[in-house]
mmCIF file of C-alpha atoms in Angstrom:
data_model
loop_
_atom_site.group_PDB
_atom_site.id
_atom_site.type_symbol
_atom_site.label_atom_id
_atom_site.label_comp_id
_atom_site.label_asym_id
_atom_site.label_seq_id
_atom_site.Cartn_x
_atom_site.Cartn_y
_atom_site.Cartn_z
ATOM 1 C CA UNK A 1 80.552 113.660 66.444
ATOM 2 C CA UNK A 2 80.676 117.497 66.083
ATOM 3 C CA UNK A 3 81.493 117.477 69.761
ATOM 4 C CA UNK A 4 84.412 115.015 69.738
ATOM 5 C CA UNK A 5 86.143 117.481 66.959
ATOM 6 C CA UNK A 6 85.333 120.976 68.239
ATOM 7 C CA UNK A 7 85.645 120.576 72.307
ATOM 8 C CA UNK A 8 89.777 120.160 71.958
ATOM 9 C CA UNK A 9 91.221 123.448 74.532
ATOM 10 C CA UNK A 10 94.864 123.909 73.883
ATOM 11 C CA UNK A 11 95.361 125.562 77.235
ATOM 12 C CA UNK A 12 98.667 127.196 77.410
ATOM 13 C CA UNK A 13 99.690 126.276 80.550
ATOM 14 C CA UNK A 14 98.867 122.643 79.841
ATOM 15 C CA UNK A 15 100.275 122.304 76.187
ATOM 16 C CA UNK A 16 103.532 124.521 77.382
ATOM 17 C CA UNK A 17 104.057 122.303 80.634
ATOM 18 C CA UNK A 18 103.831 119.123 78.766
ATOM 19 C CA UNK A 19 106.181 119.754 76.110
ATOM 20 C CA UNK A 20 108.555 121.524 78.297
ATOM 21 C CA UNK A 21 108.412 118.110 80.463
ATOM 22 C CA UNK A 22 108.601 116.126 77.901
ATOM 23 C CA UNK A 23 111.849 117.985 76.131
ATOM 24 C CA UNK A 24 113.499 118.458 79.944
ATOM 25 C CA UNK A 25 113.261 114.554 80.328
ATOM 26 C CA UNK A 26 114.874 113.849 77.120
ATOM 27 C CA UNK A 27 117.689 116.339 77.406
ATOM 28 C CA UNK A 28 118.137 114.888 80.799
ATOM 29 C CA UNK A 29 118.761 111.028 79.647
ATOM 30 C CA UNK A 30 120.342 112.422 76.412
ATOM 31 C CA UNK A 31 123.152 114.866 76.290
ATOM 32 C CA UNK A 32 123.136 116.019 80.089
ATOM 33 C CA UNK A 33 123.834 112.686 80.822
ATOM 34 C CA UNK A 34 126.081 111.924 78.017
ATOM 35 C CA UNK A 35 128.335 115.255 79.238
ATOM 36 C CA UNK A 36 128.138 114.867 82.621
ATOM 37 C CA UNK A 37 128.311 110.846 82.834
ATOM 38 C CA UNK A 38 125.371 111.191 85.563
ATOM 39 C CA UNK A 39 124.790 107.700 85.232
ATOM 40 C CA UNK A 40 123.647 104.252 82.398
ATOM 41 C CA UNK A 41 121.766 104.702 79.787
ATOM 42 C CA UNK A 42 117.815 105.203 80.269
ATOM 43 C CA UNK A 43 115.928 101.566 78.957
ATOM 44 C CA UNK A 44 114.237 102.844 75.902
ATOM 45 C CA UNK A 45 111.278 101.369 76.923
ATOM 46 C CA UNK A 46 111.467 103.103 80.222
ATOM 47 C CA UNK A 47 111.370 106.584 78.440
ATOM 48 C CA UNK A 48 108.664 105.578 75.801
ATOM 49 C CA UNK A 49 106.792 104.752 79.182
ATOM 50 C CA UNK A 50 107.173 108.375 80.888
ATOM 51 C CA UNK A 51 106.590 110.265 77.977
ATOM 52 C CA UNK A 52 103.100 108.541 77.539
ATOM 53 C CA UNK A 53 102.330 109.116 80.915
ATOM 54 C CA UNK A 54 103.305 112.705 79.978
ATOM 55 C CA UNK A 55 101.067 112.542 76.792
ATOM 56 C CA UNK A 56 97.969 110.933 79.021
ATOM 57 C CA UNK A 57 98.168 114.396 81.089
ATOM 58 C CA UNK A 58 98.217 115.978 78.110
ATOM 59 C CA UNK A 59 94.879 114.326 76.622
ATOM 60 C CA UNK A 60 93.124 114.182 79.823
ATOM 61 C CA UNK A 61 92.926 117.982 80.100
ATOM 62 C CA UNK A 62 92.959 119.150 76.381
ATOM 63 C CA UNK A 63 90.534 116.891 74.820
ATOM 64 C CA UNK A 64 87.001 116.566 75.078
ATOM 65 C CA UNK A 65 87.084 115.060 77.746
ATOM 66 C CA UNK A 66 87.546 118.016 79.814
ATOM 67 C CA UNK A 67 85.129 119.824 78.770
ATOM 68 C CA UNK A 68 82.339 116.890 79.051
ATOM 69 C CA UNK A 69 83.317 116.899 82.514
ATOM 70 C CA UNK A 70 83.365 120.180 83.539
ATOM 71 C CA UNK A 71 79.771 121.029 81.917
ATOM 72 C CA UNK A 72 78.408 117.949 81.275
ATOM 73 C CA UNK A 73 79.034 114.827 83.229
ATOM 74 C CA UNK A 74 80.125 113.969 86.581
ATOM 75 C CA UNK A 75 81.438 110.400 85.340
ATOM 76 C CA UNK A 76 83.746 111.844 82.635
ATOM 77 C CA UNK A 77 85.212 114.190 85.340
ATOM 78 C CA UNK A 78 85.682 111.361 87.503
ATOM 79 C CA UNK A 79 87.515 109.411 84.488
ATOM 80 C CA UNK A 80 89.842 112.593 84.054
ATOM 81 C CA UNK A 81 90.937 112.086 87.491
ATOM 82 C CA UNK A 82 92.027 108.829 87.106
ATOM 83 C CA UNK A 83 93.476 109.340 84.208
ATOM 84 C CA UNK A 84 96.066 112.116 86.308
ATOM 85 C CA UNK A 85 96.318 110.543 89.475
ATOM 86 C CA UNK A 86 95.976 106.649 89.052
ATOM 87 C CA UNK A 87 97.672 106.037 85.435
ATOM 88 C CA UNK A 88 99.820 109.298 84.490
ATOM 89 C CA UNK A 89 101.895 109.371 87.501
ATOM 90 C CA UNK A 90 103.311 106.255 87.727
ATOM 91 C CA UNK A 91 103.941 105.404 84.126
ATOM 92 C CA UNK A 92 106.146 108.990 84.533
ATOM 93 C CA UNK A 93 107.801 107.842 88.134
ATOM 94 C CA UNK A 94 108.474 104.482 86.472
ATOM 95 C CA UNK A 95 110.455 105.860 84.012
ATOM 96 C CA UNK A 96 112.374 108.315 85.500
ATOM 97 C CA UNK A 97 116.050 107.432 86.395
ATOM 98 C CA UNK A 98 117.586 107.528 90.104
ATOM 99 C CA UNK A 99 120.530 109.253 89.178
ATOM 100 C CA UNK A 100 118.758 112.498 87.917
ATOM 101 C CA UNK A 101 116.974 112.745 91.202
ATOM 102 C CA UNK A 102 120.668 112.296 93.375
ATOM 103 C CA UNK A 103 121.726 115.673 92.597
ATOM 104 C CA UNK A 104 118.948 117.797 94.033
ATOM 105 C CA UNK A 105 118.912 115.333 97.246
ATOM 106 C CA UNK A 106 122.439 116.206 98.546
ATOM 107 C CA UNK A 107 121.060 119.679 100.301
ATOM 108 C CA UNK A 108 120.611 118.428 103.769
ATOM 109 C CA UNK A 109 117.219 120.022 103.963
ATOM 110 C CA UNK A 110 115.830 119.045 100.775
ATOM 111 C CA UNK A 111 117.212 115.391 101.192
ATOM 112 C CA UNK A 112 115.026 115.346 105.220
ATOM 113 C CA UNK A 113 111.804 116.813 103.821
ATOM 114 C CA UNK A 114 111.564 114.129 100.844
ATOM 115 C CA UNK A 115 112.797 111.725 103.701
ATOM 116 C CA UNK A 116 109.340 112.771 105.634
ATOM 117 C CA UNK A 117 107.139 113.495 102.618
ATOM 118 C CA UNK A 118 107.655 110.175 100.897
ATOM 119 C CA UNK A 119 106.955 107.979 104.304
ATOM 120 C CA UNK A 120 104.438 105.523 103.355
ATOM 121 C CA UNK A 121 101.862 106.831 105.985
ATOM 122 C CA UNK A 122 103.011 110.393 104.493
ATOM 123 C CA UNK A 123 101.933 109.858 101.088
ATOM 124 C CA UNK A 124 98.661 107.283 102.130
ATOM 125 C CA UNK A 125 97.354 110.496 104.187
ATOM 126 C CA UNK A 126 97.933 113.326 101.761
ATOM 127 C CA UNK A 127 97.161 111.580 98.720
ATOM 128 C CA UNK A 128 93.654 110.284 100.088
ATOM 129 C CA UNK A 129 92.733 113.173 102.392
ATOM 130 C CA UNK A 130 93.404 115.850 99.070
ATOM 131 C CA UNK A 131 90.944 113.333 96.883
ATOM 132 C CA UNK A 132 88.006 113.331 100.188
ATOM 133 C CA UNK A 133 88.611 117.511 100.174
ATOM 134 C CA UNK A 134 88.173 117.942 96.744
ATOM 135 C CA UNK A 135 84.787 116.073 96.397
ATOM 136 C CA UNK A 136 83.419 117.939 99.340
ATOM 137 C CA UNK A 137 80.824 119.722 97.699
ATOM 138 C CA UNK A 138 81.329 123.087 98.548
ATOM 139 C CA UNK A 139 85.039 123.225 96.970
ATOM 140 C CA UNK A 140 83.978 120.627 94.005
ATOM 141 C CA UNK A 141 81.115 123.216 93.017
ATOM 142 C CA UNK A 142 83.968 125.988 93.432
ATOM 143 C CA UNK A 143 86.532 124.378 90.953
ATOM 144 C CA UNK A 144 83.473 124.119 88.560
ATOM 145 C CA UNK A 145 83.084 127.619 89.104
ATOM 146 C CA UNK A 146 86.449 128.993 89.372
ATOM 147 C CA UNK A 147 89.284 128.143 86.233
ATOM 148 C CA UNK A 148 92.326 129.020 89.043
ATOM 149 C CA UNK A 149 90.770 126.775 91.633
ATOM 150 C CA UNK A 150 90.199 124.411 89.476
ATOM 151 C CA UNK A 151 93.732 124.489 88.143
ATOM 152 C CA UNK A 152 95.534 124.275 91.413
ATOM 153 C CA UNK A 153 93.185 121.142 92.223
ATOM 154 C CA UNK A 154 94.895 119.455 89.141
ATOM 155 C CA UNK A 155 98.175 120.258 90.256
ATOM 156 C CA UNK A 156 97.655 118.867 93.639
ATOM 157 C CA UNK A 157 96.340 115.982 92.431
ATOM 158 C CA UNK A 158 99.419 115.539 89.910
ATOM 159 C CA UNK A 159 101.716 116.329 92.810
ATOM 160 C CA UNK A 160 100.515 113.891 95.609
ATOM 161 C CA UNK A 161 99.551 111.510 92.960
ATOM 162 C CA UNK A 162 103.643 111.044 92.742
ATOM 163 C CA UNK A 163 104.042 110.880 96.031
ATOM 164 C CA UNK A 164 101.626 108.469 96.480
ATOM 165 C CA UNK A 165 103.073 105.887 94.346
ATOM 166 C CA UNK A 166 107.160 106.621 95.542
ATOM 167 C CA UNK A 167 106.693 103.640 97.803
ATOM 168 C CA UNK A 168 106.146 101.318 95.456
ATOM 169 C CA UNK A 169 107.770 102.887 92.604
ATOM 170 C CA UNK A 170 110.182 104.562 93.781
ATOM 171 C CA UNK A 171 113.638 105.121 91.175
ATOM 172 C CA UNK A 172 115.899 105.687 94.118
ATOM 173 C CA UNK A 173 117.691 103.725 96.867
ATOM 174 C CA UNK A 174 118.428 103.278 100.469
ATOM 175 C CA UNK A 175 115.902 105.340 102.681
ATOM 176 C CA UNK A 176 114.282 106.994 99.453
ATOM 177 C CA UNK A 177 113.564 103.839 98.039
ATOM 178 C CA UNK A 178 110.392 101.916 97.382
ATOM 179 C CA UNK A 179 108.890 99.070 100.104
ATOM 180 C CA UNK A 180 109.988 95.245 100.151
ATOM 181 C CA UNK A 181 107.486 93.623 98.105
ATOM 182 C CA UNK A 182 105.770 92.497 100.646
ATOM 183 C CA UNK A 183 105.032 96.128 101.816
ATOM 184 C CA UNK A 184 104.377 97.341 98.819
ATOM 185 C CA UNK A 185 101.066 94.397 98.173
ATOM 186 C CA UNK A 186 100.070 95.811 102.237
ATOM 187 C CA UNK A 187 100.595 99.440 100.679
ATOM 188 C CA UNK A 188 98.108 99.063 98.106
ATOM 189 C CA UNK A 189 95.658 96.947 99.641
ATOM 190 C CA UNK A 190 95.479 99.837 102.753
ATOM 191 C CA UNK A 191 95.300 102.206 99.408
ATOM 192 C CA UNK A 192 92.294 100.952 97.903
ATOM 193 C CA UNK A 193 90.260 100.940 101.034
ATOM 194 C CA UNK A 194 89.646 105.336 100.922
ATOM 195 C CA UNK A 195 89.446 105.217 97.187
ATOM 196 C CA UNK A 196 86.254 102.377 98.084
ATOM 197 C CA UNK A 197 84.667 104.092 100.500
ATOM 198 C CA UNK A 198 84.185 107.302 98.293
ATOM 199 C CA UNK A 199 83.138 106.041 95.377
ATOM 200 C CA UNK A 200 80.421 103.688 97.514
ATOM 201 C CA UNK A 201 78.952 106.671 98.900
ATOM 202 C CA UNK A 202 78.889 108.623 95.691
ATOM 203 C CA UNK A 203 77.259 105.737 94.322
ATOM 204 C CA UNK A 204 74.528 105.321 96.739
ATOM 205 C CA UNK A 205 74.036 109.008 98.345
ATOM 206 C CA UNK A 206 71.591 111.333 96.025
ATOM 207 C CA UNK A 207 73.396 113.992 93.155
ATOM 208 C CA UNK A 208 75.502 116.155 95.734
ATOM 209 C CA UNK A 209 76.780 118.527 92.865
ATOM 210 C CA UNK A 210 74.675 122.129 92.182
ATOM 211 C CA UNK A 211 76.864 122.741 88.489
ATOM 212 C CA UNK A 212 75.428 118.651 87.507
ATOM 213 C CA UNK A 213 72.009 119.600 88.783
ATOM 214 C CA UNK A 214 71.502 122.670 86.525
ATOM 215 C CA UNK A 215 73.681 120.815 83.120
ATOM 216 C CA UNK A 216 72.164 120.182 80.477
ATOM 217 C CA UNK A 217 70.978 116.174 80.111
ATOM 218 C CA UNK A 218 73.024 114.406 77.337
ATOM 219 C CA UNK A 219 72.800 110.483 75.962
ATOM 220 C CA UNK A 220 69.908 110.386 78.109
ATOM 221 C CA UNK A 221 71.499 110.052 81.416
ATOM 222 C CA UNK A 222 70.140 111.904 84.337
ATOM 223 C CA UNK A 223 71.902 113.495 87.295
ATOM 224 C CA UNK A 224 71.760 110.594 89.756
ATOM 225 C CA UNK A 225 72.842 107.952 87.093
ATOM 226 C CA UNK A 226 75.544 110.224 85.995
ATOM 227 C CA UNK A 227 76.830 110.483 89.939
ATOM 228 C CA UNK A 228 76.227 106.693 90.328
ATOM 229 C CA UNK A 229 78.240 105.954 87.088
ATOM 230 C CA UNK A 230 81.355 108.153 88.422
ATOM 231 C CA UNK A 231 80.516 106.660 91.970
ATOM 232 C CA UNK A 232 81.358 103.402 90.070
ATOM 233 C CA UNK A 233 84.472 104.539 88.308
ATOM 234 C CA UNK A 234 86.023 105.521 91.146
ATOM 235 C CA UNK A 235 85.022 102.330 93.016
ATOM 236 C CA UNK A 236 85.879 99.834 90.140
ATOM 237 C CA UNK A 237 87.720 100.694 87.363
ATOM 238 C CA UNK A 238 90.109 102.276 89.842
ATOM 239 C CA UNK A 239 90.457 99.745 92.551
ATOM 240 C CA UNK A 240 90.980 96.915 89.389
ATOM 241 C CA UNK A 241 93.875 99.036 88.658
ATOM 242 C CA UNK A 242 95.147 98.359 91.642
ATOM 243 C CA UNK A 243 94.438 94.768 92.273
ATOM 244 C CA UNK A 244 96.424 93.902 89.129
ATOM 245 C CA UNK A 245 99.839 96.017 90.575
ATOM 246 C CA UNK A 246 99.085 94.075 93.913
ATOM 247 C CA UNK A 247 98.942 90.791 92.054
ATOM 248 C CA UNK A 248 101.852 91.469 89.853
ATOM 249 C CA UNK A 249 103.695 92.285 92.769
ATOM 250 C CA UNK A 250 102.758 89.219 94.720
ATOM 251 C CA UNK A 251 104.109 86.881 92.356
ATOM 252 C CA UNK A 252 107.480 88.809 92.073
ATOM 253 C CA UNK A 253 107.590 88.360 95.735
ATOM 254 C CA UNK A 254 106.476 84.826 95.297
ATOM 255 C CA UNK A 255 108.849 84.245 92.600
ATOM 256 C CA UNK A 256 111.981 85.425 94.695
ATOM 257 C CA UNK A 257 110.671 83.882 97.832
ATOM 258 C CA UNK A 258 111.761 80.616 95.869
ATOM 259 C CA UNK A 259 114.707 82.074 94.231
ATOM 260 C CA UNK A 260 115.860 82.534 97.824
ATOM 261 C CA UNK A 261 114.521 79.400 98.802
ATOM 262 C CA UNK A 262 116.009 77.121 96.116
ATOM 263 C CA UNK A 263 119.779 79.456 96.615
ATOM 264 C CA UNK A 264 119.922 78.843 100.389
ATOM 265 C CA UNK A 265 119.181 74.676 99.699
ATOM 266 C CA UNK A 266 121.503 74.816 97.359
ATOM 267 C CA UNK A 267 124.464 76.295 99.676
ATOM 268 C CA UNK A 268 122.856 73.875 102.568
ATOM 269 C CA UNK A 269 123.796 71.016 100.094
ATOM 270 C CA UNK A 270 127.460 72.155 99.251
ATOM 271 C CA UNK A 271 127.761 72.740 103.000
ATOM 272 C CA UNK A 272 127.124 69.248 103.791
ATOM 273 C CA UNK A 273 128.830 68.086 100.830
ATOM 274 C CA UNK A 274 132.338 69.511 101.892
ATOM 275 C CA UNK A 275 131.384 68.602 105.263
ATOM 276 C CA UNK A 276 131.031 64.788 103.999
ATOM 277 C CA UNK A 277 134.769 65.167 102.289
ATOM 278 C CA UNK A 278 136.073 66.553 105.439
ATOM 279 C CA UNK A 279 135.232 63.687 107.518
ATOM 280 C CA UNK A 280 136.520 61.101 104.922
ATOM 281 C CA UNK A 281 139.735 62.654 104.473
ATOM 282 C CA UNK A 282 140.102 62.940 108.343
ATOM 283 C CA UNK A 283 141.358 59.408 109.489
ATOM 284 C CA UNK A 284 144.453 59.390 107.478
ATOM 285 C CA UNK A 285 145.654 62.782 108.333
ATOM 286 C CA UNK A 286 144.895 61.795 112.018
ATOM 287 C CA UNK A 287 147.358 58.641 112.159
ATOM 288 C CA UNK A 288 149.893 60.762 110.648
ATOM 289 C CA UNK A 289 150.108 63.299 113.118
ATOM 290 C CA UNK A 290 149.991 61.144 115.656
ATOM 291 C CA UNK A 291 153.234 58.858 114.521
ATOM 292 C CA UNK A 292 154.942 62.609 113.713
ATOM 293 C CA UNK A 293 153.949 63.506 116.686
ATOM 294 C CA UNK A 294 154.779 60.825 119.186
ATOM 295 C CA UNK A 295 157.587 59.696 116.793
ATOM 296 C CA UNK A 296 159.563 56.230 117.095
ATOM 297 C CA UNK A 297 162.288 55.064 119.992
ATOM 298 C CA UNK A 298 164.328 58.578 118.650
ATOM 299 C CA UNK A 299 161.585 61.400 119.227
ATOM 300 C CA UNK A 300 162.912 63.879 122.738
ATOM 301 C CA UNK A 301 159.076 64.326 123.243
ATOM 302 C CA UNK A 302 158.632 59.900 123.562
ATOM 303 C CA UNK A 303 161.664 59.608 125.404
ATOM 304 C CA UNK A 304 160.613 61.815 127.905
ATOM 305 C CA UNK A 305 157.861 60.220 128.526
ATOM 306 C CA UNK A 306 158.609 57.037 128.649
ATOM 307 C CA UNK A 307 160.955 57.514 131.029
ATOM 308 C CA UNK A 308 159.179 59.473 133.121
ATOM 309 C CA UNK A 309 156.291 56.666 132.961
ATOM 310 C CA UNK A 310 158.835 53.715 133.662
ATOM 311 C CA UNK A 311 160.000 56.015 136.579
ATOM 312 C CA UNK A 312 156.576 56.690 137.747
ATOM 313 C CA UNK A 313 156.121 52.568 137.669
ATOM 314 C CA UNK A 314 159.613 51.285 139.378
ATOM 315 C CA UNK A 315 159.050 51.323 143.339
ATOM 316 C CA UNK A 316 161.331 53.742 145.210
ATOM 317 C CA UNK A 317 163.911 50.760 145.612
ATOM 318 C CA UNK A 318 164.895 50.328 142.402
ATOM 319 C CA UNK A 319 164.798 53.704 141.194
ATOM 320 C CA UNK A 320 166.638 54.625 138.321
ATOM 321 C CA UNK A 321 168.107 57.456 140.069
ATOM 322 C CA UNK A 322 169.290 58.731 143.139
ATOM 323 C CA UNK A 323 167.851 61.332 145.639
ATOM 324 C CA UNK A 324 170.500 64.248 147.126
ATOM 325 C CA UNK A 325 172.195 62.825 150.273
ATOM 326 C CA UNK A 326 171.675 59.333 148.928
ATOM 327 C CA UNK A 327 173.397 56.780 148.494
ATOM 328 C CA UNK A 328 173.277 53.132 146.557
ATOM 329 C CA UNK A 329 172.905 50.042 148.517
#
């Protein structure tokens, strides 16, 4: 228990990058906007949202739980990880608004590099190569080691972390914006497969880190169980994660797959419908064009052509006229 009160690290860097987030975000949807009319009102639950993602940062690297996994346990470094890649990140992308992102996208150059860093086969390759280069064990012993290196693999895992989730939760539009639905359920399933892989063979290989190796033993658990364990997190807890986004997002796509469905029988219907009035109301307009048209003994169009079809009829005798240089017998 003595632990769980003592082993809180108010790093400044940390606890002055969350706060300044967190005061930069609401100044943003607040008065900036307000001034500027950048765009509607942020949902309320939208910005409760980002700020805990903010706040989960903030825990994950301040608390205990830190320092458990830096000197302690494998597994509880493991859970800080998912904590900053696989729950912070999106519950911050999520609720951040398109309209504060427009501005800095209208340079040229910016606007093509986030073009080519947020392609889904962008963000699937960064995101899981940085996670397979950081539990190499030469460079995970050296952020052990190291406070700087260990710092700037945080950051990179913050950073691509974003980017790995833009195509399916992306705030903007048009090219910038996330997947159909349907991509985004292929997205994640392709997503899960790296994060499986890893934590199998962490799970099944023997301990791999020196710093775990030399730790002191708590709660009884020994180096191999402790790599197992975070073998495990990474494998389950993290994959379950994603499973439940997929399936949420598979019934949204089911869902408007018979919204569509149910709109385009609907217009089929009224289509045949007006069709079905068309024909009925087509006789009678029919027979009066025709006696307009053709007319009674009066109409120039029905004389005409009645004489020339009693003309065409009389034999050359009795011909109702006569030809030049003729004359009548």
């Amino acid at each position: 228990m003595d632990f769980w009160l003592r082993a809180w690290h108010f790093i400044p860097s940390v606890v002055v990058g969350c706060v300044a987030i967190a005061v930069l975000y609401l100044y943003a949807i607040g008065p900036l906007r307000r001034q500027y009319e950048l765009g509607p009102p942020v949902k309320r639950s939208r910005a409760i949202v980002f700020l805990l993602g903010v706040l989960v940062i903030f825990l994950a690297l301040v608390s205990p739980l830190d320092e458990l996994g830096d000197d302690y346990l494998f597994s509880a470094h493991m859970l800080q990880h998912l904590l900053i890649t696989l729950v912070a990140p999106p519950m911050m992308l999520w609720g951040l608004p398109g309209w504060l992102l427009t501005p800095l996208l209208r340079n040229r150059r910016l606007f093509r590099l986030a073009r080519v860093l947020t392609l889904p086969v962008v963000t699937f390759f960064l995101f899981n190569a940085d996670i397979f280069l950081w539990h190499a064990p030469p460079l995970y012993d050296a952020t052990l080691e190291n406070e700087w290196i260990h710092v700037f693999e945080h950051l990179t895992f913050i950073a691509l972390s974003f980017l790995f989730w833009w195509p399916v939760l992306s705030p903007l539009e048009g090219e910038l914006g996330p997947l159909p639905l349907p991509g985004q359920v292929l997205y994640l399933f392709l997503s899960g497969m790296p994060m499986v892989l890893l934590g199998a063979g962490l799970t099944f290989v023997p301990p791999l880190y020196a710093p775990y190796l030399a730790a002191p033993r708590i709660w009884g658990i020994s180096a191999a169980t402790d790599q197992q364990i975070g073998g495990l997190i990474m494998w389950v807890p993290a994959n379950i994660l994603v499973i439940v986004l997929m399936s949420v997002l598979f019934i949204r796509w089911m869902l408007d797959q018979e919204r569509r469905q149910a709109e385009r029988e609907r217009l089929a219907w009224l289509q045949e419908e007006q069709e079905q009035q068309g024909r009925s109301a087509q006789p009678a307009g029919d027979q009066s064009s025709a006696g307009s048209g053709e007319g009674g003994s009066g109409g120039e169009a029905g004389k005409e052509r009645r004489e020339r079809e009693t003309g065409a009829s009389l034999p050359p005798s009795v011909s109702t006229y006569e030809r030049p240089g003729e004359r009548r017998s």
